[in-house]
Amino acid sequence: MHQSSQELKTDSNVKRIPAKMHQSSQEWKTGSSRQRSSAYGIIAMEVYTPGFAISADTLESNGIRARRKQGQEAVAVWDSKEDSISMAMNAVTKLLERHITDPYSIGRLEVGTESNVDMAKSIKSYLMSLFPSDHVDIEGVDNINACYGGTAALLNTISWCRETGGYGIVVTTDTADMDISDSAWRGASAVAMYVGPDPWIEIHPERVSCFKNTMDFLKPRYSNQITPHMQTRESMNHYIEALDNCVESMGRKFSVDTSKLDAFIFHGGLCATFMKIVERHLVQIVNGRPKNWDMYFDYSRYFASHMGGLYTSSLFVNLLSFLHRMSEDVHQKHQITNTIGLFAYGSGSTATLMHATIHHDRGHTIDLSDMIEKRSLVSFDTLSEIVEGYKSEGNVDILPRSQALYYRYLPEGVSMNDSGRIYRRQMENEELKDKSLLVENHTASRYNGKLYKFLNLLRRDLRTQASAGLMTGWIWWVIASVLLSDFQTADLFTNATLVFTVTLCLNFGINLFFG
């Protein structure tokens, strides 16, 4: 399945890891080939995100406050043939082809996700098909705990590398599927990290964590909604409490003053607005206002504002965004940024604060900016069709495939959740046959947006509001009947129905124009 290093297609701007850095599979197990390094971390990173998106303007015109409330510029869009497995395969393939000359040198492969499609089989199992069939001695499985799984995978793999002196791969992959009304939170990506000695991003051993049992973010196996069950205010409070705890503990246990770090990168939640709230809190709890932090916050927020909610990939996409924007800014080329804080968080709740050192001479270019700029924007109708297909477990395969990428093979009549998943690499580009799928050919008025929002509120909240309205109507009927000394049965239904209707109209009107 793999080509020789001479045959691999590479980007001339991408720095390949020299072959001399790799050991044979026997050498890394025994550590006999060279002196053990004291520095371990991320050697290289590659990322994948779908080739389609929907703009914040399109969402806004349909009553979804993507920019005004969530701070997004766009969010990713994908259909049935892409999932957390195919995205992980694409990210790992880029990592293998661009940075790893000897796949036999990889002794651990670990995945972080909260979007696994199988309750038993790991995503890591599918990724084994990317390695030579006779290379089966690769440890690791999936880590699942909301947005924290990727950090758990990274810490496990770094510990393994320190123990063995070997090399590993860490993958974060997720699809943040949402109901149509919550589309400003949707997003998807996969990040593949090459982990081992002499890294680009050195992760130091000192770290602190904060783990609790909270109920602010849940994904029940059987639910009538796609969007996770969230308590947004409580979730934010748990995040801030964990951040406070970790910053204090890092200083108390290891004498690491967070304010002295050159930059601070953190898990970004589901939207850019969330990141701005955390940024304001950070500068309040550290000693003084660290130099350049505000500018670096902008750097780290850039990619996520165009991609949406990223779950386990969030921290690492924000790190890539920071590195990319810093390298682009000509005014900062002489400003050496060496030390950074990395704060990982997952609802439920789990958090870890790490500190790291950037070795600039070992870095490589990142093509995520080009991927984002080359995406095609889809219409709101297209997104709606994809979401409805997801809810009905249907096969919505309407977006074209791109050459050299892995997709799930979905024969006619196969459900998205059917077992026996097959993934194939696309050999040539496909044309988009239906041009109406693109947002450039789609018009949506503010009136239609308000109408859609009203209908969606009606569909989503009818059961809850009907109960509230009926109860309100019944109470008013009892009061009126007592005052008038009239308990005629016919009036029960008339009064209850009247007040129920008025209550519904008031509720939907308030949500429609002010909610």
Coordinates of C-alpha atoms in Angstrom, one line a residue:
M1 CA 0.0 0.0 0.0
H2 CA 3.0 2.3 0.6
Q3 CA 5.5 3.5 -1.9
S4 CA 9.2 3.8 -1.4
S5 CA 10.5 7.1 -0.1
Q6 CA 11.7 8.0 -3.6
E7 CA 8.2 7.4 -5.1
L8 CA 6.2 9.3 -2.5
K9 CA 4.8 12.5 -3.7
T10 CA 5.9 15.3 -1.4
D11 CA 5.4 19.0 -1.1
S12 CA 8.6 20.9 -1.7
N13 CA 7.7 23.3 1.1
V14 CA 7.3 20.4 3.6
K15 CA 10.3 19.5 5.6
R16 CA 10.8 15.7 5.7
I17 CA 12.3 14.0 8.7
P18 CA 15.8 12.7 7.8
A19 CA 16.1 8.9 7.6
K20 CA 19.0 8.9 10.0
M21 CA 16.6 9.9 12.8
H22 CA 14.8 6.6 12.5
Q23 CA 15.7 3.4 14.1
S24 CA 14.8 -0.1 13.0
S25 CA 12.0 -1.8 14.9
Q26 CA 14.4 -3.9 16.8
E27 CA 16.6 -0.9 17.7
W28 CA 13.8 1.2 19.2
K29 CA 12.7 -1.7 21.3
T30 CA 16.1 -2.2 22.8
G31 CA 17.3 1.4 22.6
S32 CA 20.7 0.1 21.5
S33 CA 21.4 2.4 18.5
R34 CA 22.0 5.7 20.2
Q35 CA 22.0 7.6 23.5
R36 CA 18.4 8.1 24.8
S37 CA 17.2 11.7 24.3
S38 CA 15.9 13.7 27.2
A39 CA 13.4 15.8 25.1
Y40 CA 10.2 14.3 23.7
G41 CA 7.2 15.7 22.1
I42 CA 5.7 16.5 18.7
I43 CA 8.1 16.1 15.8
A44 CA 5.6 17.0 13.0
M45 CA 1.9 17.6 12.5
E46 CA -0.6 17.3 9.6
V47 CA -4.2 18.1 9.5
Y48 CA -7.3 17.3 7.4
T49 CA -10.6 19.1 7.2
P50 CA -13.4 18.6 4.7
G51 CA -13.3 20.4 1.4
F52 CA -16.7 22.1 1.9
A53 CA -18.0 24.7 4.3
I54 CA -20.9 27.0 4.8
S55 CA -20.3 30.7 5.5
A56 CA -21.4 32.6 8.5
D57 CA -23.3 34.9 6.2
T58 CA -25.4 32.1 4.8
L59 CA -26.2 30.8 8.3
E60 CA -27.0 34.3 9.5
S61 CA -29.4 34.8 6.6
N62 CA -31.2 31.7 7.8
G63 CA -31.7 32.9 11.4
I64 CA -28.6 31.2 12.8
R65 CA -26.3 33.6 14.6
A66 CA -23.0 32.2 13.6
R67 CA -21.1 35.4 13.5
R68 CA -23.0 37.7 15.8
K69 CA -23.2 35.3 18.7
Q70 CA -20.6 32.5 18.0
G71 CA -17.9 34.6 16.3
Q72 CA -17.5 32.2 13.4
E73 CA -16.5 33.1 9.8
A74 CA -17.5 29.6 8.5
V75 CA -18.0 26.0 9.6
A76 CA -17.1 22.7 7.9
V77 CA -19.6 20.6 5.9
W78 CA -19.3 17.0 5.0
D79 CA -21.7 14.2 3.9
S80 CA -22.2 10.5 4.5
K81 CA -19.0 9.3 2.9
E82 CA -16.8 11.2 5.4
D83 CA -16.6 10.4 9.0
S84 CA -14.1 10.4 11.9
I85 CA -12.4 7.3 10.4
S86 CA -11.9 8.6 6.8
M87 CA -10.6 11.9 8.2
A88 CA -8.1 10.2 10.4
M89 CA -6.9 8.1 7.5
N90 CA -6.4 11.2 5.4
A91 CA -4.4 13.0 8.2
V92 CA -2.2 9.9 8.9
T93 CA -1.6 9.4 5.2
K94 CA -0.2 12.9 4.9
L95 CA 2.0 12.4 7.9
L96 CA 3.4 9.1 6.6
E97 CA 4.0 10.5 3.1
R98 CA 5.6 13.8 4.2
H99 CA 7.5 13.1 7.4
I100 CA 8.1 9.4 8.0
T101 CA 10.5 7.5 5.7
D102 CA 10.3 4.2 7.6
P103 CA 6.8 3.1 8.7
Y104 CA 8.4 0.2 10.6
S105 CA 9.8 2.7 13.0
I106 CA 6.3 3.4 14.4
G107 CA 5.7 1.4 17.5
R108 CA 2.6 3.1 18.9
L109 CA -0.5 4.5 17.3
E110 CA -3.1 6.1 19.6
V111 CA -6.3 7.9 18.8
G112 CA -8.4 10.5 20.7
T113 CA -12.0 11.0 19.6
E114 CA -15.6 11.4 20.8
S115 CA -17.0 10.5 17.4
N116 CA -16.3 6.8 17.1
V117 CA -18.8 5.0 14.8
D118 CA -18.4 1.6 16.6
M119 CA -19.1 0.8 20.2
A120 CA -16.4 -1.9 20.2
K121 CA -13.9 -1.5 17.3
S122 CA -11.4 1.3 17.6
I123 CA -10.6 3.9 14.9
K124 CA -6.9 2.8 15.4
S125 CA -7.8 -0.6 14.0
Y126 CA -8.8 1.0 10.7
L127 CA -5.6 3.0 10.6
M128 CA -3.6 -0.2 10.7
S129 CA -4.5 -0.6 7.0
L130 CA -2.2 2.3 6.2
F131 CA 0.9 0.4 7.4
P132 CA 2.7 -2.6 5.7
S133 CA 0.7 -5.7 6.4
D134 CA 3.6 -7.4 8.1
H135 CA 4.1 -4.6 10.6
V136 CA 1.6 -5.6 13.3
D137 CA 3.6 -4.7 16.5
I138 CA 2.0 -1.3 17.0
E139 CA 0.5 -0.6 20.4
G140 CA -2.4 1.7 21.3
V141 CA -6.2 2.0 21.0
D142 CA -8.7 4.8 21.2
N143 CA -9.2 7.3 24.1
I144 CA -12.7 8.6 24.6
N145 CA -13.7 11.4 27.0
A146 CA -15.3 14.3 25.3
C147 CA -12.7 16.7 23.9
Y148 CA -9.9 15.4 26.2
G149 CA -9.2 12.1 24.4
G150 CA -6.5 13.5 22.1
T151 CA -4.5 14.9 25.0
A152 CA -4.8 11.5 26.8
A153 CA -3.5 9.8 23.7
L154 CA -0.6 12.3 23.5
L155 CA 0.4 11.9 27.1
N156 CA 0.3 8.1 26.9
T157 CA 2.4 8.1 23.7
I158 CA 5.0 10.5 25.0
S159 CA 5.4 8.4 28.1
W160 CA 5.8 5.3 25.9
C161 CA 8.4 7.1 23.9
R162 CA 10.3 8.1 27.0
E163 CA 10.3 4.5 28.1
T164 CA 11.4 3.0 24.8
G165 CA 13.1 5.7 23.0
G166 CA 10.8 4.9 20.0
Y167 CA 8.4 6.8 17.8
G168 CA 4.6 7.0 17.8
I169 CA 1.7 8.6 16.1
V170 CA -1.2 10.4 17.9
V171 CA -4.4 11.1 16.0
T172 CA -7.3 13.4 17.0
T173 CA -10.4 13.1 14.9
D174 CA -14.0 14.2 15.3
T175 CA -17.1 15.3 13.5
A176 CA -19.2 17.7 15.5
D177 CA -22.6 16.8 14.2
M178 CA -25.3 19.2 15.1
D179 CA -29.0 19.8 14.6
I180 CA -29.6 22.4 11.9
S181 CA -30.5 25.1 14.4
D182 CA -27.1 24.6 16.1
S183 CA -25.1 24.7 12.9
A184 CA -22.8 27.5 14.1
W185 CA -21.3 24.8 16.4
R186 CA -20.6 22.2 13.8
G187 CA -17.1 21.3 12.6
A188 CA -14.8 18.5 11.6
S189 CA -11.1 17.8 11.4
A190 CA -8.4 15.3 12.1
V191 CA -4.9 16.0 13.3
A192 CA -2.0 13.5 13.0
M193 CA 1.1 14.0 15.2
Y194 CA 4.5 12.3 14.8
V195 CA 5.7 11.9 18.4
G196 CA 9.2 11.0 19.6
P197 CA 12.6 12.4 20.6
D198 CA 14.2 15.6 19.4
P199 CA 10.9 17.2 18.7
W200 CA 9.6 20.4 17.1
I201 CA 7.3 21.0 20.1
E202 CA 9.0 19.7 23.2
I203 CA 6.4 18.7 25.9
H204 CA 8.0 18.9 29.3
P205 CA 7.3 16.3 32.0
E206 CA 5.8 18.8 34.5
R207 CA 2.1 18.9 34.2
V208 CA -1.0 19.3 36.4
S209 CA -4.6 18.0 36.0
C210 CA -8.1 18.6 37.3
F211 CA -10.7 15.8 37.0
K212 CA -14.3 15.9 38.3
N213 CA -17.6 14.2 37.7
T214 CA -19.9 16.8 36.1
M215 CA -23.1 16.5 34.0
D216 CA -22.8 19.6 31.7
F217 CA -22.2 17.8 28.4
L218 CA -23.7 14.5 27.4
K219 CA -24.2 12.4 24.3
P220 CA -26.7 9.7 25.2
R221 CA -26.5 6.6 22.9
Y222 CA -30.3 6.9 22.2
S223 CA -31.4 10.5 21.7
N224 CA -33.9 12.2 19.5
Q225 CA -31.5 15.1 18.9
I226 CA -28.2 15.3 17.1
T227 CA -26.7 18.2 19.1
P228 CA -25.2 17.0 22.4
H229 CA -27.1 17.7 25.6
M230 CA -25.3 20.8 26.9
Q231 CA -25.7 23.1 29.8
T232 CA -23.6 25.9 28.4
R233 CA -23.4 28.1 31.5
E234 CA -22.4 25.2 33.8
S235 CA -19.9 23.9 31.2
M236 CA -18.2 27.3 31.0
N237 CA -18.0 27.5 34.9
H238 CA -16.4 24.0 35.0
Y239 CA -13.9 25.0 32.4
I240 CA -12.9 28.2 34.2
E241 CA -12.7 26.4 37.5
A242 CA -10.4 23.7 36.0
L243 CA -8.2 26.4 34.4
D244 CA -7.9 28.3 37.6
N245 CA -7.0 25.1 39.5
C246 CA -4.4 24.1 36.9
V247 CA -2.7 27.5 36.7
E248 CA -2.5 27.6 40.5
S249 CA -1.2 24.0 40.8
M250 CA 1.4 24.5 38.1
G251 CA 3.0 27.4 40.1
R252 CA 2.6 25.6 43.5
K253 CA 3.9 22.2 42.5
F254 CA 6.6 23.1 39.8
S255 CA 7.2 26.8 40.3
V256 CA 6.1 27.4 36.7
D257 CA 4.8 31.0 36.5
T258 CA 2.2 31.0 33.7
S259 CA 2.6 34.7 33.1
K260 CA 6.2 34.2 32.2
L261 CA 5.3 32.0 29.2
D262 CA 5.6 33.6 25.8
A263 CA 2.2 32.4 24.7
F264 CA -0.8 30.4 26.0
I265 CA -2.8 28.0 23.8
F266 CA -5.9 26.3 25.0
H267 CA -8.9 24.1 24.0
G268 CA -11.4 26.3 22.2
G269 CA -14.8 24.8 22.9
L270 CA -17.3 24.9 20.1
C271 CA -16.9 28.5 18.8
A272 CA -14.6 31.5 18.6
T273 CA -16.7 33.5 21.1
F274 CA -16.0 30.9 23.8
M275 CA -12.2 31.4 23.2
K276 CA -12.5 35.2 23.7
I277 CA -14.2 34.6 27.1
V278 CA -11.4 32.3 28.2
E279 CA -8.8 34.8 26.9
R280 CA -10.2 37.6 29.1
H281 CA -10.3 35.4 32.1
L282 CA -6.7 34.2 31.6
V283 CA -5.2 37.7 31.6
Q284 CA -7.1 38.4 34.9
I285 CA -5.8 35.4 36.8
V286 CA -2.1 35.6 35.9
N287 CA 0.2 38.1 37.4
G288 CA 0.0 41.2 35.1
R289 CA -0.8 41.3 31.4
P290 CA 1.7 39.1 29.6
K291 CA 3.4 40.8 26.6
N292 CA 2.0 39.9 23.2
W293 CA -0.7 37.5 24.6
D294 CA -3.5 39.4 23.0
M295 CA -1.9 39.2 19.6
Y296 CA -1.1 35.5 20.1
F297 CA -4.7 34.8 21.1
D298 CA -5.8 36.2 17.7
Y299 CA -3.3 33.9 16.0
S300 CA -4.5 30.7 17.7
R301 CA -8.2 31.5 17.1
Y302 CA -7.8 32.0 13.3
F303 CA -8.2 28.5 12.0
A304 CA -11.0 27.5 14.4
S305 CA -13.1 30.6 13.4
H306 CA -13.2 29.1 9.8
M307 CA -13.6 25.4 10.8
G308 CA -16.1 25.4 13.7
G309 CA -16.3 23.1 16.7
L310 CA -13.4 20.6 16.6
Y311 CA -13.7 18.6 19.9
T312 CA -10.4 16.6 20.5
S313 CA -8.6 18.4 17.7
S314 CA -9.3 21.9 19.1
L315 CA -6.2 22.4 21.2
F316 CA -3.9 21.1 18.4
V317 CA -5.6 23.1 15.6
N318 CA -5.2 26.2 17.8
L319 CA -1.5 25.3 18.2
L320 CA -1.1 24.9 14.4
S321 CA -3.0 28.2 13.9
F322 CA -0.6 30.0 16.3
L323 CA 2.5 28.6 14.6
H324 CA 1.2 29.4 11.2
R325 CA 0.2 33.0 11.9
M326 CA 3.4 33.6 13.8
S327 CA 5.5 32.5 10.9
E328 CA 3.5 34.6 8.5
D329 CA 3.7 37.8 10.5
V330 CA 6.8 39.7 9.2
H331 CA 6.8 41.9 12.3
Q332 CA 7.3 38.8 14.5
K333 CA 10.1 37.1 12.6
H334 CA 12.6 38.6 15.0
Q335 CA 10.4 38.0 18.0
I336 CA 11.5 34.6 19.4
T337 CA 8.6 32.8 21.0
N338 CA 10.0 29.8 22.8
T339 CA 7.8 28.8 25.7
I340 CA 4.1 28.1 25.6
G341 CA 1.4 26.8 27.9
L342 CA -1.0 24.1 26.5
F343 CA -4.3 23.8 28.3
A344 CA -6.5 20.8 27.4
Y345 CA -10.1 20.3 28.5
G346 CA -12.9 17.9 28.1
S347 CA -16.4 18.1 29.5
G348 CA -17.3 15.7 32.2
S349 CA -14.8 17.0 33.3
T350 CA -11.1 16.5 32.5
A351 CA -8.3 19.1 32.2
T352 CA -4.5 19.1 32.0
L353 CA -2.1 22.1 31.8
M354 CA 1.3 21.4 30.1
H355 CA 4.2 23.6 29.2
A356 CA 6.3 23.2 26.1
T357 CA 9.2 24.7 24.2
I358 CA 9.2 25.4 20.5
H359 CA 12.4 24.4 18.6
H360 CA 12.0 26.7 15.6
D361 CA 14.8 25.0 13.6
R362 CA 12.9 21.7 13.6
G363 CA 9.6 23.1 12.3
H364 CA 7.8 22.7 9.0
T365 CA 5.2 24.6 7.0
I366 CA 1.5 24.0 7.5
D367 CA -0.9 23.8 4.5
L368 CA -4.1 24.2 6.5
S369 CA -4.6 27.8 5.4
D370 CA -4.5 26.7 1.7
M371 CA -7.0 23.9 2.5
I372 CA -9.4 26.4 4.0
E373 CA -9.1 28.9 1.2
K374 CA -9.7 26.2 -1.4
R375 CA -12.9 24.9 0.1
S376 CA -16.2 25.3 -1.8
L377 CA -19.1 27.0 0.0
V378 CA -22.4 25.2 0.0
S379 CA -26.0 26.4 0.3
F380 CA -28.2 26.2 3.4
D381 CA -30.5 23.8 1.5
T382 CA -27.5 21.5 1.0
L383 CA -26.6 21.5 4.7
S384 CA -30.3 20.9 5.6
E385 CA -30.4 17.9 3.3
I386 CA -27.2 16.4 4.8
V387 CA -28.5 16.9 8.4
E388 CA -31.9 15.4 7.6
G389 CA -30.1 12.4 6.1
Y390 CA -28.0 12.0 9.2
K391 CA -31.1 12.0 11.4
S392 CA -32.8 9.3 9.2
E393 CA -29.6 7.3 8.9
G394 CA -29.8 7.8 5.2
N395 CA -27.0 7.7 2.6
V396 CA -26.6 11.4 1.6
D397 CA -23.7 11.3 -0.9
I398 CA -24.1 14.6 -2.8
L399 CA -20.7 16.3 -2.4
P400 CA -17.9 15.3 -4.9
R401 CA -14.8 13.4 -4.0
S402 CA -11.2 14.8 -4.3
Q403 CA -8.3 12.8 -5.7
A404 CA -6.0 10.9 -3.3
L405 CA -8.3 11.2 -0.3
Y406 CA -9.9 8.3 1.6
Y407 CA -13.7 8.1 1.7
R408 CA -16.2 5.6 3.0
Y409 CA -17.6 3.3 0.3
L410 CA -21.4 3.5 0.5
P411 CA -23.3 1.3 -1.9
E412 CA -26.8 2.2 -2.8
G413 CA -29.2 1.4 0.0
V414 CA -26.5 1.2 2.7
S415 CA -27.3 3.1 5.9
M416 CA -24.6 5.3 7.5
N417 CA -24.7 3.2 10.6
D418 CA -24.5 -0.2 8.9
S419 CA -21.6 -2.4 10.0
G420 CA -18.8 -3.5 7.7
R421 CA -17.2 -0.2 6.8
I422 CA -15.0 -0.1 3.8
Y423 CA -12.7 2.8 3.0
R424 CA -11.1 3.5 -0.4
R425 CA -8.7 6.1 -1.8
Q426 CA -10.2 8.2 -4.5
M427 CA -8.1 8.0 -7.7
E428 CA -9.3 11.1 -9.5
N429 CA -11.3 14.3 -8.9
E430 CA -15.1 14.3 -9.3
E431 CA -17.1 17.2 -10.8
L432 CA -19.9 18.8 -8.8
K433 CA -22.8 17.9 -11.1
D434 CA -25.5 19.9 -9.3
K435 CA -24.4 23.5 -9.2
S436 CA -27.4 24.5 -7.0
L437 CA -25.6 22.9 -4.1
L438 CA -23.2 25.9 -4.0
V439 CA -24.0 29.0 -2.0
E440 CA -23.2 31.3 -4.9
N441 CA -26.4 30.1 -6.6
H442 CA -28.6 30.1 -3.5
T443 CA -30.5 33.2 -2.3
A444 CA -32.1 33.4 1.1
S445 CA -34.0 36.5 2.4
R446 CA -34.2 37.6 5.9
Y447 CA -37.9 36.8 5.8
N448 CA -37.3 33.2 4.7
G449 CA -34.7 33.0 7.5
K450 CA -37.2 34.1 10.1
L451 CA -39.8 31.8 8.7
Y452 CA -37.4 28.9 8.8
K453 CA -36.4 29.7 12.4
F454 CA -40.0 29.8 13.4
L455 CA -40.7 26.4 11.9
N456 CA -37.6 24.9 13.4
L457 CA -38.6 26.2 16.9
L458 CA -42.0 24.8 16.4
R459 CA -40.6 21.4 15.4
R460 CA -38.0 21.3 18.1
D461 CA -40.0 22.7 21.1
L462 CA -43.6 21.7 20.3
R463 CA -43.7 18.9 22.8
T464 CA -42.3 20.9 25.7
Q465 CA -44.2 24.0 24.9
A466 CA -47.5 22.1 24.4
S467 CA -47.2 20.7 27.9
A468 CA -46.5 24.1 29.4
G469 CA -49.3 25.7 27.4
L470 CA -51.9 23.1 28.3
M471 CA -51.0 23.4 31.9
T472 CA -51.2 27.2 31.8
G473 CA -54.6 26.9 30.0
W474 CA -55.9 24.4 32.6
I475 CA -54.9 26.7 35.5
W476 CA -56.6 29.7 34.0
W477 CA -59.7 27.7 33.3
V478 CA -59.9 26.6 37.0
I479 CA -59.4 30.1 38.2
A480 CA -62.0 31.5 35.8
S481 CA -64.5 28.7 36.7
V482 CA -64.1 29.3 40.5
L483 CA -64.6 33.0 40.1
L484 CA -67.7 32.5 37.9
S485 CA -68.9 29.4 39.7
D486 CA -69.3 27.7 36.4
F487 CA -67.7 24.2 35.9
Q488 CA -69.3 23.3 32.6
T489 CA -67.1 20.7 30.8
A490 CA -67.3 22.5 27.4
D491 CA -65.6 25.6 28.8
L492 CA -62.7 23.5 29.9
F493 CA -61.5 22.7 26.4
T494 CA -62.4 26.1 25.0
N495 CA -60.4 28.0 27.7
A496 CA -57.5 25.6 27.7
T497 CA -57.2 25.7 24.0
L498 CA -57.4 29.5 23.8
V499 CA -54.7 30.1 26.5
F500 CA -52.5 27.3 25.1
T501 CA -52.6 28.9 21.6
V502 CA -51.8 32.4 23.0
T503 CA -48.9 31.0 25.1
L504 CA -47.4 29.2 22.1
C505 CA -47.6 32.3 20.0
L506 CA -46.0 34.5 22.6
N507 CA -43.2 32.0 23.2
F508 CA -42.3 31.6 19.6
G509 CA -42.5 35.3 18.9
I510 CA -40.0 36.1 21.7
N511 CA -37.6 33.3 20.6
L512 CA -37.9 34.3 16.9
F513 CA -37.1 38.0 17.2
F514 CA -35.2 38.2 20.5
G515 CA -33.8 34.7 21.2

